[in-house]
mmCIF file of C-alpha atoms in Angstrom:
data_model
loop_
_atom_site.group_PDB
_atom_site.id
_atom_site.type_symbol
_atom_site.label_atom_id
_atom_site.label_comp_id
_atom_site.label_asym_id
_atom_site.label_seq_id
_atom_site.Cartn_x
_atom_site.Cartn_y
_atom_site.Cartn_z
ATOM 1 C CA MET J 1 25.871 4.237 -3.723
ATOM 2 C CA THR J 2 23.192 4.390 -6.713
ATOM 3 C CA PRO J 3 20.327 1.684 -6.763
ATOM 4 C CA ARG J 4 20.377 -0.673 -9.123
ATOM 5 C CA VAL J 5 16.423 -0.517 -9.470
ATOM 6 C CA ASP J 6 14.142 2.669 -9.603
ATOM 7 C CA GLU J 7 11.157 1.547 -7.329
ATOM 8 C CA VAL J 8 9.204 4.358 -9.123
ATOM 9 C CA CYS J 9 5.805 2.775 -6.898
ATOM 10 C CA TYR J 10 7.573 5.091 -3.782
ATOM 11 C CA ARG J 11 7.538 8.210 -5.617
ATOM 12 C CA ASP J 12 4.553 7.871 -8.504
ATOM 13 C CA ALA J 13 1.697 5.614 -7.099
ATOM 14 C CA TYR J 14 -0.228 6.592 -10.637
ATOM 15 C CA ALA J 15 2.339 5.896 -13.031
ATOM 16 C CA ARG J 16 1.166 2.564 -14.502
ATOM 17 C CA ARG J 17 3.410 1.664 -17.592
ATOM 18 C CA ILE J 18 6.445 1.987 -17.757
ATOM 19 C CA ALA J 19 9.901 1.440 -20.558
ATOM 20 C CA ALA J 20 12.933 -0.759 -18.411
ATOM 21 C CA ARG J 21 15.809 -3.214 -18.887
ATOM 22 C CA VAL J 22 16.095 -6.743 -17.592
ATOM 23 C CA LEU J 23 19.037 -6.975 -15.383
ATOM 24 C CA ASP J 24 18.870 -10.769 -13.716
ATOM 25 C CA VAL J 25 16.457 -14.232 -14.529
ATOM 26 C CA SER J 26 16.747 -17.132 -12.000
ATOM 27 C CA ALA J 27 14.090 -19.984 -12.937
ATOM 28 C CA ALA J 28 16.762 -22.862 -10.982
ATOM 29 C CA ASP J 29 14.354 -22.608 -8.101
ATOM 30 C CA GLY J 30 10.629 -22.451 -7.891
ATOM 31 C CA PRO J 31 8.918 -19.629 -10.577
ATOM 32 C CA PRO J 32 10.893 -17.216 -12.397
ATOM 33 C CA LEU J 33 11.996 -14.473 -11.535
ATOM 34 C CA VAL J 34 13.211 -11.972 -13.152
ATOM 35 C CA VAL J 35 15.026 -7.976 -11.352
ATOM 36 C CA LEU J 36 14.083 -5.176 -13.974
ATOM 37 C CA ASP J 37 16.180 -1.729 -13.335
ATOM 38 C CA ALA J 38 12.687 0.167 -13.303
ATOM 39 C CA THR J 39 9.629 -1.040 -11.699
ATOM 40 C CA PRO J 40 6.255 0.730 -10.917
ATOM 41 C CA PHE J 41 5.163 -2.781 -9.188
ATOM 42 C CA TYR J 42 4.391 -2.339 -5.490
ATOM 43 C CA PRO J 43 6.442 -6.246 -3.413
ATOM 44 C CA GLY J 44 3.385 -6.262 -1.011
ATOM 45 C CA GLY J 45 4.274 -5.200 2.942
ATOM 46 C CA GLY J 46 2.225 -2.834 5.633
ATOM 47 C CA GLY J 47 -0.898 -5.084 5.155
ATOM 48 C CA GLN J 48 -1.217 -3.947 0.924
ATOM 49 C CA PRO J 49 -0.726 -7.316 -1.788
ATOM 50 C CA SER J 50 1.836 -7.031 -4.130
ATOM 51 C CA ASP J 51 1.212 -5.516 -7.343
ATOM 52 C CA ARG J 52 0.689 -8.054 -10.505
ATOM 53 C CA GLY J 53 0.272 -7.145 -13.861
ATOM 54 C CA ALA J 54 2.382 -8.196 -16.923
ATOM 55 C CA VAL J 55 5.999 -7.540 -18.813
ATOM 56 C CA LEU J 56 6.308 -6.940 -22.348
ATOM 57 C CA ARG J 57 9.458 -7.604 -24.324
ATOM 58 C CA THR J 58 9.761 -4.697 -26.951
ATOM 59 C CA ALA J 59 11.808 -5.937 -29.569
ATOM 60 C CA ASP J 60 8.978 -8.866 -30.432
ATOM 61 C CA GLY J 61 5.622 -7.653 -28.352
ATOM 62 C CA ARG J 62 6.303 -11.264 -26.133
ATOM 63 C CA SER J 63 4.704 -11.103 -22.689
ATOM 64 C CA TRP J 64 5.039 -12.510 -19.423
ATOM 65 C CA THR J 65 1.997 -12.263 -16.914
ATOM 66 C CA VAL J 66 3.503 -10.995 -13.712
ATOM 67 C CA ARG J 67 1.391 -12.546 -10.760
ATOM 68 C CA ALA J 68 3.710 -11.339 -7.963
ATOM 69 C CA ALA J 69 6.254 -9.542 -6.870
ATOM 70 C CA ARG J 70 8.231 -9.399 -3.629
ATOM 71 C CA ARG J 71 11.492 -8.028 -1.911
ATOM 72 C CA LEU J 72 14.255 -10.263 -2.245
ATOM 73 C CA GLY J 73 17.648 -9.793 -1.297
ATOM 74 C CA GLY J 74 16.782 -5.594 -0.917
ATOM 75 C CA GLU J 75 15.382 -5.417 -4.530
ATOM 76 C CA ILE J 76 12.054 -6.009 -5.781
ATOM 77 C CA VAL J 77 11.692 -9.452 -7.965
ATOM 78 C CA HIS J 78 8.681 -10.194 -10.440
ATOM 79 C CA GLU J 79 7.325 -13.736 -10.517
ATOM 80 C CA LEU J 80 6.470 -15.032 -13.755
ATOM 81 C CA GLU J 81 3.969 -17.713 -14.423
ATOM 82 C CA ALA J 82 6.290 -20.275 -15.985
ATOM 83 C CA PRO J 83 5.320 -20.189 -19.566
ATOM 84 C CA SER J 84 4.561 -23.695 -21.377
ATOM 85 C CA ASP J 85 7.416 -23.737 -24.069
ATOM 86 C CA GLY J 86 9.970 -22.227 -21.316
ATOM 87 C CA GLU J 87 11.291 -19.123 -22.596
ATOM 88 C CA LEU J 88 11.802 -16.471 -20.238
ATOM 89 C CA PRO J 89 12.893 -13.720 -20.821
ATOM 90 C CA VAL J 90 16.958 -12.371 -20.980
ATOM 91 C CA THR J 91 19.433 -10.227 -19.205
ATOM 92 C CA GLY J 92 19.301 -7.233 -21.103
ATOM 93 C CA ASP J 93 16.342 -7.610 -22.961
ATOM 94 C CA ARG J 94 13.985 -3.872 -23.513
ATOM 95 C CA VAL J 95 10.229 -4.281 -21.959
ATOM 96 C CA GLU J 96 7.192 -2.625 -21.502
ATOM 97 C CA VAL J 97 6.003 -3.402 -17.415
ATOM 98 C CA ASP J 98 2.463 -2.810 -17.385
ATOM 99 C CA LEU J 99 0.522 -2.857 -13.709
ATOM 100 C CA GLU J 100 -3.241 -4.552 -13.550
ATOM 101 C CA TRP J 101 -4.418 -0.496 -12.772
ATOM 102 C CA ALA J 102 -7.782 -1.444 -11.789
ATOM 103 C CA ARG J 103 -6.431 -3.286 -8.775
ATOM 104 C CA ARG J 104 -4.086 -1.550 -7.861
ATOM 105 C CA TYR J 105 -5.919 1.402 -7.884
ATOM 106 C CA ALA J 106 -8.424 0.229 -6.055
ATOM 107 C CA LEU J 107 -5.722 -0.906 -3.420
ATOM 108 C CA MET J 108 -5.008 2.581 -3.552
ATOM 109 C CA ARG J 109 -8.159 3.480 -2.577
ATOM 110 C CA THR J 110 -8.395 1.208 -0.202
ATOM 111 C CA HIS J 111 -5.335 1.855 1.799
ATOM 112 C CA THR J 112 -5.991 5.760 1.986
ATOM 113 C CA ALA J 113 -9.309 4.788 3.086
ATOM 114 C CA LEU J 114 -7.936 2.750 6.678
ATOM 115 C CA HIS J 115 -5.666 5.760 6.965
ATOM 116 C CA ALA J 116 -8.243 7.765 7.438
ATOM 117 C CA LEU J 117 -10.217 5.562 9.370
ATOM 118 C CA CYS J 118 -7.188 4.862 11.565
ATOM 119 C CA GLY J 119 -6.913 9.267 11.961
ATOM 120 C CA VAL J 120 -10.495 9.450 13.308
ATOM 121 C CA VAL J 121 -9.914 6.274 15.420
ATOM 122 C CA PHE J 122 -7.186 7.920 17.009
ATOM 123 C CA ARG J 123 -8.003 11.557 16.933
ATOM 124 C CA ASP J 124 -11.239 10.991 18.765
ATOM 125 C CA HIS J 125 -10.249 8.254 20.737
ATOM 126 C CA GLY J 126 -7.303 7.863 21.053
ATOM 127 C CA ALA J 127 -6.325 3.925 20.276
ATOM 128 C CA LEU J 128 -3.821 2.541 18.606
ATOM 129 C CA VAL J 129 -3.627 0.322 15.649
ATOM 130 C CA THR J 130 -2.771 -2.861 16.667
ATOM 131 C CA GLY J 131 -2.856 -4.694 12.990
ATOM 132 C CA GLY J 132 -4.417 -4.261 9.555
ATOM 133 C CA ASN J 133 -4.781 -6.238 5.982
ATOM 134 C CA MET J 134 -6.631 -5.011 2.712
ATOM 135 C CA GLU J 135 -7.790 -6.282 -0.624
ATOM 136 C CA PRO J 136 -8.531 -4.217 -3.308
ATOM 137 C CA GLY J 137 -11.594 -2.695 -2.502
ATOM 138 C CA SER J 138 -11.644 -3.873 1.408
ATOM 139 C CA GLY J 139 -9.968 -3.931 4.579
ATOM 140 C CA ARG J 140 -9.500 -4.687 7.629
ATOM 141 C CA MET J 141 -8.383 -2.515 10.874
ATOM 142 C CA ASP J 142 -7.921 -4.143 14.489
ATOM 143 C CA PHE J 143 -7.608 -1.148 17.666
ATOM 144 C CA GLU J 144 -6.636 -1.116 20.894
ATOM 145 C CA PHE J 145 -10.165 -0.230 21.719
ATOM 146 C CA GLU J 146 -11.615 -1.946 24.570
ATOM 147 C CA ARG J 147 -15.077 0.329 24.748
ATOM 148 C CA MET J 148 -16.515 0.310 20.758
ATOM 149 C CA SER J 149 -19.931 -0.818 20.373
ATOM 150 C CA GLY J 150 -22.102 -0.989 17.052
ATOM 151 C CA ASP J 151 -23.628 3.100 18.007
ATOM 152 C CA LEU J 152 -19.779 4.042 18.160
ATOM 153 C CA VAL J 153 -18.693 2.600 15.089
ATOM 154 C CA GLY J 154 -21.823 4.096 13.481
ATOM 155 C CA GLU J 155 -20.597 7.396 14.344
ATOM 156 C CA ILE J 156 -16.987 6.903 13.170
ATOM 157 C CA GLU J 157 -18.290 5.313 9.815
ATOM 158 C CA ALA J 158 -19.928 9.007 9.412
ATOM 159 C CA ARG J 159 -16.956 10.693 10.614
ATOM 160 C CA VAL J 160 -14.394 8.812 8.049
ATOM 161 C CA ASN J 161 -16.968 9.539 5.608
ATOM 162 C CA GLU J 162 -16.885 13.330 6.432
ATOM 163 C CA GLU J 163 -13.198 13.574 6.356
ATOM 164 C CA LEU J 164 -13.403 11.529 2.516
ATOM 165 C CA ARG J 165 -15.423 14.585 1.431
ATOM 166 C CA SER J 166 -13.485 16.709 2.503
ATOM 167 C CA ALA J 167 -10.838 16.674 -0.422
ATOM 168 C CA ARG J 168 -7.830 16.396 2.201
ATOM 169 C CA ASP J 169 -4.617 15.705 0.552
ATOM 170 C CA VAL J 170 -2.701 13.430 0.786
ATOM 171 C CA ARG J 171 1.141 13.933 0.583
ATOM 172 C CA VAL J 172 4.040 12.087 0.571
ATOM 173 C CA ASN J 173 7.362 12.492 2.330
ATOM 174 C CA VAL J 174 10.733 10.875 2.839
ATOM 175 C CA LEU J 175 12.595 12.659 6.152
ATOM 176 C CA PRO J 176 15.661 11.250 8.284
ATOM 177 C CA ARG J 177 15.168 8.775 10.540
ATOM 178 C CA ASP J 178 15.815 11.516 13.723
ATOM 179 C CA GLU J 179 13.689 14.201 11.801
ATOM 180 C CA ALA J 180 10.681 11.454 11.247
ATOM 181 C CA PHE J 181 10.422 9.895 14.277
ATOM 182 C CA ALA J 182 10.560 14.038 16.406
ATOM 183 C CA ILE J 183 7.363 13.776 15.002
ATOM 184 C CA PRO J 184 4.517 13.480 17.622
ATOM 185 C CA ASP J 185 2.342 10.107 17.414
ATOM 186 C CA LEU J 186 4.227 8.775 14.199
ATOM 187 C CA ILE J 187 4.258 5.177 14.566
ATOM 188 C CA ARG J 188 0.234 4.480 15.086
ATOM 189 C CA THR J 189 0.962 1.013 15.587
ATOM 190 C CA LYS J 190 0.902 -0.585 19.294
ATOM 191 C CA VAL J 191 4.176 -2.020 18.158
ATOM 192 C CA ASN J 192 6.595 -0.194 16.060
ATOM 193 C CA LEU J 193 7.796 -2.320 13.221
ATOM 194 C CA LEU J 194 10.440 0.116 11.792
ATOM 195 C CA PRO J 195 14.185 -1.635 11.421
ATOM 196 C CA PRO J 196 16.549 0.651 13.799
ATOM 197 C CA GLY J 197 18.644 -0.018 10.003
ATOM 198 C CA ILE J 198 16.104 1.858 8.532
ATOM 199 C CA GLU J 199 17.760 5.741 7.754
ATOM 200 C CA GLN J 200 15.507 7.344 5.785
ATOM 201 C CA ILE J 201 11.060 7.161 6.291
ATOM 202 C CA ARG J 202 8.527 7.278 4.756
ATOM 203 C CA THR J 203 5.552 9.154 5.461
ATOM 204 C CA ILE J 204 1.577 8.998 4.345
ATOM 205 C CA GLU J 205 0.244 12.188 5.423
ATOM 206 C CA ILE J 206 -3.370 13.220 4.700
ATOM 207 C CA VAL J 207 -3.852 17.274 5.395
ATOM 208 C CA GLY J 208 -5.131 18.134 8.820
ATOM 209 C CA LEU J 209 -6.211 14.439 9.698
ATOM 210 C CA ASP J 210 -3.186 11.605 9.979
ATOM 211 C CA LEU J 211 0.088 11.277 9.326
ATOM 212 C CA GLN J 212 2.615 8.241 10.013
ATOM 213 C CA ALA J 213 4.605 6.027 8.570
ATOM 214 C CA ASP J 214 4.111 4.337 5.796
ATOM 215 C CA GLY J 215 5.580 2.418 2.605
ATOM 216 C CA GLY J 216 2.261 1.505 0.732
ATOM 217 C CA THR J 217 0.761 3.215 -2.324
ATOM 218 C CA HIS J 218 -1.987 5.834 -1.953
ATOM 219 C CA VAL J 219 -4.142 8.123 -3.602
ATOM 220 C CA ALA J 220 -3.584 11.946 -3.550
ATOM 221 C CA ASN J 221 -6.636 13.123 -2.381
ATOM 222 C CA THR J 222 -9.156 11.801 0.014
ATOM 223 C CA ARG J 223 -12.271 12.659 -2.980
ATOM 224 C CA GLU J 224 -11.014 9.554 -4.674
ATOM 225 C CA VAL J 225 -11.734 7.169 -2.240
ATOM 226 C CA GLY J 226 -15.308 7.432 -2.354
ATOM 227 C CA GLN J 227 -16.713 6.164 0.966
ATOM 228 C CA ILE J 228 -16.639 3.397 2.900
ATOM 229 C CA ARG J 229 -19.135 1.040 4.762
ATOM 230 C CA VAL J 230 -18.568 -0.666 7.991
ATOM 231 C CA GLN J 231 -19.287 -4.430 7.045
ATOM 232 C CA GLY J 232 -18.636 -5.238 10.305
ATOM 233 C CA TYR J 233 -16.372 -5.061 14.291
ATOM 234 C CA GLU J 234 -15.845 -7.961 16.618
ATOM 235 C CA SER J 235 -14.028 -8.381 19.796
ATOM 236 C CA LYS J 236 -10.567 -9.767 19.071
ATOM 237 C CA GLY J 237 -9.921 -10.039 22.895
ATOM 238 C CA ARG J 238 -10.793 -7.958 25.813
ATOM 239 C CA ILE J 239 -9.187 -4.953 24.338
ATOM 240 C CA ASN J 240 -8.139 -5.513 20.852
ATOM 241 C CA LYS J 241 -11.634 -4.953 18.338
ATOM 242 C CA ARG J 242 -11.413 -5.367 14.957
ATOM 243 C CA ILE J 243 -13.278 -2.987 11.964
ATOM 244 C CA ARG J 244 -13.878 -4.293 8.376
ATOM 245 C CA ILE J 245 -14.831 -1.924 5.533
ATOM 246 C CA SER J 246 -15.456 -1.903 2.370
ATOM 247 C CA VAL J 247 -14.778 0.655 -0.216
ATOM 248 C CA GLU J 248 -17.628 2.027 -2.694
ATOM 249 C CA ASP J 249 -17.771 4.677 -5.053
ATOM 250 C CA GLU J 250 -19.812 8.019 -3.442
#
């Protein structure tokens, strides 16, 4: 069955403004929620926050701020800031959907930087990921990495930046579940977070460095990231260690 919503972000992370039609509007409980037949908004997940932006009605130019997006009932819904006059889009409205692009692009750079960090730590030290989170331009990743030290973290930072400067392509692919799970080390987290009912697995590959299951948005080449700077590391237990990074222009 063809989905009602074209979730553009999963195939084109660079789409920032698209035309769409309003499918549903709900304001019964909580903030107004709008479902569109196409959206570039990422709904959040895997440590990456959802996008923000605006919806602009084509007929009269009326706009609404989208303060968040999320998945609800299997579809991406857009949470609007409630307008002071109470007017909302209505089903059937033609609209332009506009991402807050600077924020999204910063998240793309950050997410790819964290994958490069994960790739280096796994390649050089065999450490699995136990958690992670990000904001535009900064993030943290937790590893099962008992012997972490300041000197070692400095070495990791240098090696990650070498990989980013190598201009490695970043590729998105969607594979049948059985084919995906035949790839060694596809799941880099200590616990497999993929629900058993998912039949298609989306993968992100930093060519020559890292390949893992992932649902977020990324840049197309590591040179777009710039460079990372380790802002700190800390112990979250005997084995669990955390590295905090920022993303900077090179």
